[in-house]
Tab-separated table of C-alpha atoms and ligand atoms in Angstrom:
chain	number	residue	atom	x	y	z
A	1188	MET	CA	-5.792	-3.683	6.189
A	1189	ILE	CA	-3.233	-1.297	4.715
A	1190	GLY	CA	0.429	-2.306	5.047
A	1191	ILE	CA	3.145	0.350	5.193
A	1192	PHE	CA	6.858	-0.330	5.365
A	1193	ASP	CA	10.291	1.265	5.327
A	1194	SER	CA	13.823	0.377	6.401
A	1195	GLY	CA	12.965	1.676	9.862
A	1196	ILE	CA	11.088	4.652	11.230
A	1197	GLY	CA	11.556	7.029	8.236
A	1198	GLY	CA	8.270	5.905	6.675
A	1199	VAL	CA	6.472	7.620	9.545
A	1200	THR	CA	6.897	10.852	7.567
A	1201	ILE	CA	4.571	9.292	4.978
A	1202	PHE	CA	2.310	7.546	7.463
A	1203	ARG	CA	1.469	10.687	9.459
A	1204	GLU	CA	0.361	12.409	6.257
A	1205	ILE	CA	-1.815	9.376	5.384
A	1206	LEU	CA	-3.430	9.511	8.839
A	1207	LYS	CA	-4.627	13.078	8.206
A	1208	SER	CA	-6.804	11.706	5.381
A	1209	ILE	CA	-7.593	8.271	6.841
A	1210	PRO	CA	-7.926	8.893	10.583
A	1211	LYS	CA	-9.854	5.687	11.267
A	1212	GLY	CA	-8.026	3.237	9.052
A	1213	HIS	CA	-6.603	-0.160	9.914
A	1214	PHE	CA	-2.836	-0.237	9.379
A	1215	ILE	CA	0.225	-2.391	9.884
A	1216	TYR	CA	3.506	-0.454	9.962
A	1217	TYR	CA	6.527	-2.665	9.326
A	1218	SER	CA	9.823	-1.070	10.333
A	1219	ASP	CA	12.598	-3.120	8.761
A	1220	SER	CA	15.338	-1.622	10.909
A	1221	ILE	CA	17.391	-4.800	10.920
A	1222	ASN	CA	18.085	-4.253	7.208
A	1223	ASN	CA	18.710	-0.505	7.416
A	1224	PRO	CA	20.201	1.032	5.326
A	1225	TYR	CA	18.666	-0.133	2.038
A	1226	GLY	CA	20.414	2.652	0.130
A	1227	ASP	CA	23.803	0.971	-0.115
A	1228	LYS	CA	22.582	-2.568	-0.833
A	1229	SER	CA	22.603	-4.291	-4.242
A	1230	LYS	CA	19.414	-4.651	-6.245
A	1231	GLU	CA	19.371	-8.419	-5.583
A	1232	GLU	CA	19.657	-7.912	-1.823
A	1233	ILE	CA	16.856	-5.366	-1.831
A	1234	LEU	CA	14.532	-7.591	-3.881
A	1235	THR	CA	15.067	-10.480	-1.440
A	1236	ILE	CA	14.259	-8.163	1.487
A	1237	LEU	CA	11.141	-6.894	-0.287
A	1238	ASP	CA	9.876	-10.419	-1.005
A	1239	ASN	CA	10.216	-11.246	2.657
A	1240	ILE	CA	8.333	-8.160	3.875
A	1241	VAL	CA	5.592	-8.343	1.265
A	1242	THR	CA	4.956	-12.025	1.997
A	1243	LYS	CA	4.608	-11.217	5.710
A	1244	LEU	CA	2.206	-8.321	5.064
A	1245	ILE	CA	0.098	-10.460	2.707
A	1246	ASP	CA	-0.085	-13.210	5.345
A	1247	MET	CA	-1.324	-10.601	7.825
A	1248	GLY	CA	-4.152	-9.656	5.486
A	1249	CYS	CA	-2.850	-6.622	3.582
A	1250	LEU	CA	-4.251	-6.148	0.090
A	1251	ILE	CA	-2.771	-2.735	-0.317
A	1252	ILE	CA	0.852	-1.952	0.511
A	1253	VAL	CA	2.453	1.475	0.732
A	1254	ILE	CA	6.187	1.372	0.086
A	1255	ALA	CA	7.094	4.304	2.335
A	1256	CYS	CA	10.661	4.247	1.098
A	1257	ASN	CA	12.117	5.901	-1.997
A	1258	THR	CA	14.927	3.356	-2.343
A	1259	ALA	CA	12.679	0.287	-2.167
A	1260	SER	CA	10.168	1.936	-4.518
A	1261	SER	CA	12.638	3.015	-7.146
A	1262	ILE	CA	14.421	-0.321	-7.184
A	1263	GLY	CA	11.598	-2.765	-6.505
A	1264	VAL	CA	8.091	-1.570	-7.300
A	1265	SER	CA	7.957	-2.900	-10.894
A	1266	TYR	CA	9.268	-6.267	-9.682
A	1267	LEU	CA	6.691	-6.395	-6.878
A	1268	ARG	CA	3.776	-5.422	-9.133
A	1269	LYS	CA	4.695	-8.208	-11.538
A	1270	LYS	CA	5.254	-10.840	-8.839
A	1271	TYR	CA	2.191	-10.027	-6.684
A	1272	PRO	CA	-0.490	-8.906	-9.176
A	1273	GLN	CA	-3.239	-9.364	-6.555
A	1274	ILE	CA	-1.713	-6.620	-4.369
A	1275	LEU	CA	-2.051	-2.882	-4.932
A	1276	PHE	CA	1.310	-1.212	-4.365
A	1277	ILE	CA	1.649	2.521	-3.738
A	1278	ALA	CA	5.195	3.755	-4.363
A	1279	THR	CA	7.146	6.769	-3.100
A	1280	GLU	CA	9.338	8.853	-5.382
A	1281	PRO	CA	11.528	11.932	-4.838
A	1282	ALA	CA	9.261	14.976	-5.261
A	1283	TYR	CA	11.274	16.418	-8.142
A	1284	LYS	CA	8.132	17.104	-10.174
A	1285	MET	CA	7.011	19.496	-7.419
A	1286	VAL	CA	10.042	21.673	-8.163
A	1287	HIS	CA	8.945	21.776	-11.799
A	1288	ASP	CA	5.414	22.755	-10.668
A	1289	TYR	CA	6.289	25.309	-7.961
A	1290	ASN	CA	9.749	26.793	-8.534
A	1291	PRO	CA	11.329	25.526	-11.758
A	1292	GLN	CA	13.874	28.351	-11.956
A	1293	GLY	CA	15.233	27.689	-8.477
A	1294	LYS	CA	18.619	26.191	-7.736
A	1295	THR	CA	17.772	22.685	-6.590
A	1296	LEU	CA	19.454	20.057	-4.454
A	1297	VAL	CA	18.104	16.499	-4.558
A	1298	MET	CA	19.135	14.558	-1.454
A	1299	ALA	CA	18.540	10.791	-1.609
A	1300	THR	CA	20.262	7.466	-1.050
A	1301	ARG	CA	22.754	6.253	-3.625
A	1302	GLY	CA	20.340	3.447	-4.551
A	1303	THR	CA	17.611	5.940	-5.416
A	1304	ILE	CA	19.815	8.373	-7.320
A	1305	GLU	CA	21.360	5.628	-9.428
A	1306	SER	CA	18.039	3.895	-10.157
A	1307	GLU	CA	16.585	3.909	-13.658
A	1308	LYS	CA	13.222	4.996	-12.274
A	1309	PHE	CA	14.588	8.129	-10.630
A	1310	LEU	CA	16.834	9.032	-13.584
A	1311	GLU	CA	13.808	8.845	-15.873
A	1312	LEU	CA	11.931	11.279	-13.596
A	1313	TYR	CA	14.961	13.554	-13.351
A	1314	HIS	CA	15.450	13.770	-17.125
A	1315	LYS	CA	11.754	14.415	-17.641
A	1316	TYR	CA	11.675	17.428	-15.298
A	1317	ASP	CA	15.334	18.528	-15.405
A	1318	ASN	CA	15.513	22.287	-14.755
A	1319	HIS	CA	19.240	22.371	-15.653
A	1320	ASN	CA	19.927	23.920	-12.294
A	1321	THR	CA	19.966	20.785	-10.125
A	1322	ILE	CA	22.577	18.969	-8.081
A	1323	LEU	CA	21.989	15.275	-7.333
A	1324	LEU	CA	23.506	14.415	-3.978
A	1325	PRO	CA	23.727	10.780	-2.827
A	1326	CYS	CA	23.783	10.988	0.974
A	1327	ILE	CA	25.574	7.751	1.798
A	1328	GLY	CA	25.018	6.741	5.402
A	1329	LEU	CA	22.600	9.549	6.295
A	1330	ALA	CA	19.460	7.410	6.677
A	1331	GLU	CA	21.417	5.097	8.947
A	1332	LEU	CA	22.531	8.021	11.136
A	1333	ILE	CA	18.952	9.257	11.436
A	1334	GLU	CA	17.673	5.768	12.163
A	1335	ASN	CA	20.251	5.274	14.919
A	1336	ASN	CA	20.104	8.773	16.338
A	1337	GLY	CA	23.682	9.574	15.278
A	1338	ASN	CA	25.450	12.910	14.801
A	1339	VAL	CA	23.458	14.261	11.875
A	1340	SER	CA	24.665	17.872	12.231
A	1341	GLU	CA	28.311	16.951	11.818
A	1342	TYR	CA	27.467	14.890	8.710
A	1343	LEU	CA	25.378	17.690	7.176
A	1344	ASN	CA	28.055	20.319	7.760
A	1345	LYS	CA	30.477	18.130	5.838
A	1346	ILE	CA	28.292	17.291	2.838
A	1347	LEU	CA	26.156	20.438	2.517
A	1348	GLY	CA	28.677	23.102	3.529
A	1349	GLN	CA	29.839	23.617	-0.074
A	1350	TYR	CA	26.349	24.247	-1.470
A	1351	LYS	CA	25.373	27.909	-1.421
A	1352	ASN	CA	22.265	29.746	-2.600
A	1353	ILE	CA	20.095	26.645	-2.819
A	1354	ASP	CA	16.369	27.447	-3.215
A	1355	ASN	CA	14.770	23.994	-3.381
A	1356	VAL	CA	15.682	20.889	-1.440
A	1357	VAL	CA	14.054	17.633	-2.528
A	1358	LEU	CA	14.032	15.219	0.401
A	1359	GLY	CA	14.270	12.005	-1.623
A	1360	CYS	CA	14.432	9.634	1.339
A	1361	THR	CA	11.591	9.286	3.824
A	1362	HIS	CA	14.012	9.586	6.745
A	1363	TYR	CA	15.130	13.090	5.711
A	1364	PRO	CA	12.003	15.123	6.637
A	1365	LEU	CA	12.906	14.202	10.229
A	1366	ILE	CA	16.014	16.423	10.009
A	1367	LYS	CA	14.639	19.540	8.272
A	1368	THR	CA	15.734	21.750	11.174
A	1369	GLU	CA	19.309	20.483	10.965
A	1370	ILE	CA	19.385	20.941	7.164
A	1371	LYS	CA	18.126	24.527	7.524
A	1372	LYS	CA	20.969	25.259	9.929
A	1373	VAL	CA	23.421	24.635	7.063
A	1374	LEU	CA	21.459	25.802	4.000
A	1375	SER	CA	19.347	28.570	5.621
A	1376	ASN	CA	16.251	29.637	3.831
A	1377	VAL	CA	15.287	26.744	1.562
A	1378	THR	CA	11.959	25.263	0.504
A	1379	PHE	CA	11.538	21.544	1.108
A	1380	TYR	CA	9.700	19.065	-1.114
A	1381	ASP	CA	8.888	15.512	-0.101
A	1382	GLY	CA	6.703	12.683	-1.333
A	1383	ALA	CA	4.236	12.362	1.578
A	1384	LYS	CA	1.335	14.308	0.046
A	1385	GLY	CA	1.779	12.638	-3.336
A	1386	VAL	CA	1.713	9.154	-1.803
A	1387	THR	CA	-1.411	9.969	0.231
A	1388	LYS	CA	-3.205	11.339	-2.821
A	1389	GLU	CA	-2.338	8.235	-4.849
A	1390	LEU	CA	-3.408	5.924	-1.998
A	1391	LEU	CA	-6.818	7.622	-1.773
A	1392	ARG	CA	-7.240	7.495	-5.538
A	1393	VAL	CA	-6.533	3.742	-5.596
A	1394	LEU	CA	-8.762	2.994	-2.570
A	1395	LYS	CA	-11.661	4.804	-4.237
A	1396	LYS	CA	-11.027	3.303	-7.664
A	1397	TYR	CA	-11.226	-0.253	-6.278
A	1398	ASN	CA	-14.028	0.628	-3.905
A	1399	LEU	CA	-12.088	-0.539	-0.867
A	1400	ASN	CA	-13.372	0.238	2.587
A	1401	TYR	CA	-10.845	2.315	4.530
A	1402	GLU	CA	-12.918	4.013	7.234
A	1403	PHE	CA	-13.753	1.955	10.314
A	1404	ALA	CA	-15.200	2.666	13.754
A	1405	LYS	CA	-11.778	3.425	15.164
A	1406	LEU	CA	-8.135	3.751	14.228
A	1407	GLU	CA	-6.040	0.581	14.542
A	1408	ILE	CA	-2.273	0.566	14.133
A	1409	HIS	CA	-0.179	-2.527	14.506
A	1410	PHE	CA	3.586	-1.839	14.734
A	1411	ILE	CA	6.265	-4.407	13.924
A	1412	ASP	CA	10.012	-3.874	13.991
A	1413	SER	CA	12.220	-6.513	12.364
A	1414	SER	CA	15.016	-6.031	14.906
A	1415	GLN	CA	12.481	-6.288	17.751
A	1416	ASN	CA	14.016	-3.229	19.304
A	1417	LYS	CA	11.563	-1.808	21.858
A	1418	PHE	CA	13.158	1.613	21.551
A	1419	LYS	CA	12.028	1.771	17.886
A	1420	GLU	CA	8.437	1.332	18.920
A	1421	LYS	CA	8.736	4.218	21.412
A	1422	ILE	CA	10.207	6.519	18.739
A	1423	PHE	CA	7.549	5.415	16.270
A	1424	TRP	CA	4.659	6.479	18.543
A	1425	GLU	CA	6.385	9.738	19.423
A	1426	LEU	CA	6.940	10.635	15.782
A	1427	LEU	CA	3.359	9.790	14.936
A	1428	GLN	CA	2.011	12.410	17.352
B	2444	LIG	N1	13.749	5.709	4.039
B	2444	LIG	C1	14.465	5.218	2.941
B	2444	LIG	C2	14.233	5.898	1.632
B	2444	LIG	O1	13.244	6.575	1.506
B	2444	LIG	C3	15.493	4.200	3.092
B	2444	LIG	C4	16.850	4.666	3.446
B	2444	LIG	C5	17.826	3.534	3.584
B	2444	LIG	O2	17.492	2.552	4.235
B	2444	LIG	O3	18.918	3.652	3.033
B	2444	LIG	O4	15.005	5.793	0.716
């Protein structure tokens, strides 16, 4: 059983990419919407939340856990790997390396939560691939708006309006690929980069390395939402289509 979690439905942007490669896997998707947003919480709060989710997923039989959240990954993956050495954790990170690989000269905007942008793990990645033409933009409150179906366009006009001639946009939060259309309305012709393909590739590599069976007779997906909001489940299945 493969566990996948995020602070809500954003992790679906990772999960649907995983399903293209593992169409008959057995998955549990844990949407922790009651604790959304993670991005503005302290490290201690996030680690407590992660312990709680990981313990639940282990109890349900997950040996491999995909952290489909940039914030939780950048703040908590080293802690989790140390505390639960029997579990294989796959982390998500802002796809800044892809800019380096595909368009290093381009003017780049990294959008992520404050927690991700201020994390040591992200700053290490940023300094490694810095193209000296990058703006780091903490989007405080954006994941929460997306999660709760708020007025995203108004928010984007306010925070993105000042950025002109951007070529690359790194979507450093798994909720953000859900609003590409709205971002394009403000920034026009930009190229997006997100972590979904990278996570899927790493998951497959780890499954093969440890010889774990991930293809069954049919696809099984078990959905859990921590706020027990039925509406979340409806959105989840719609987004997965
Ligand atoms: N989807 C998240 C991420 O990738 C979490 C956003 C939040 O809860 O603040 O960072």
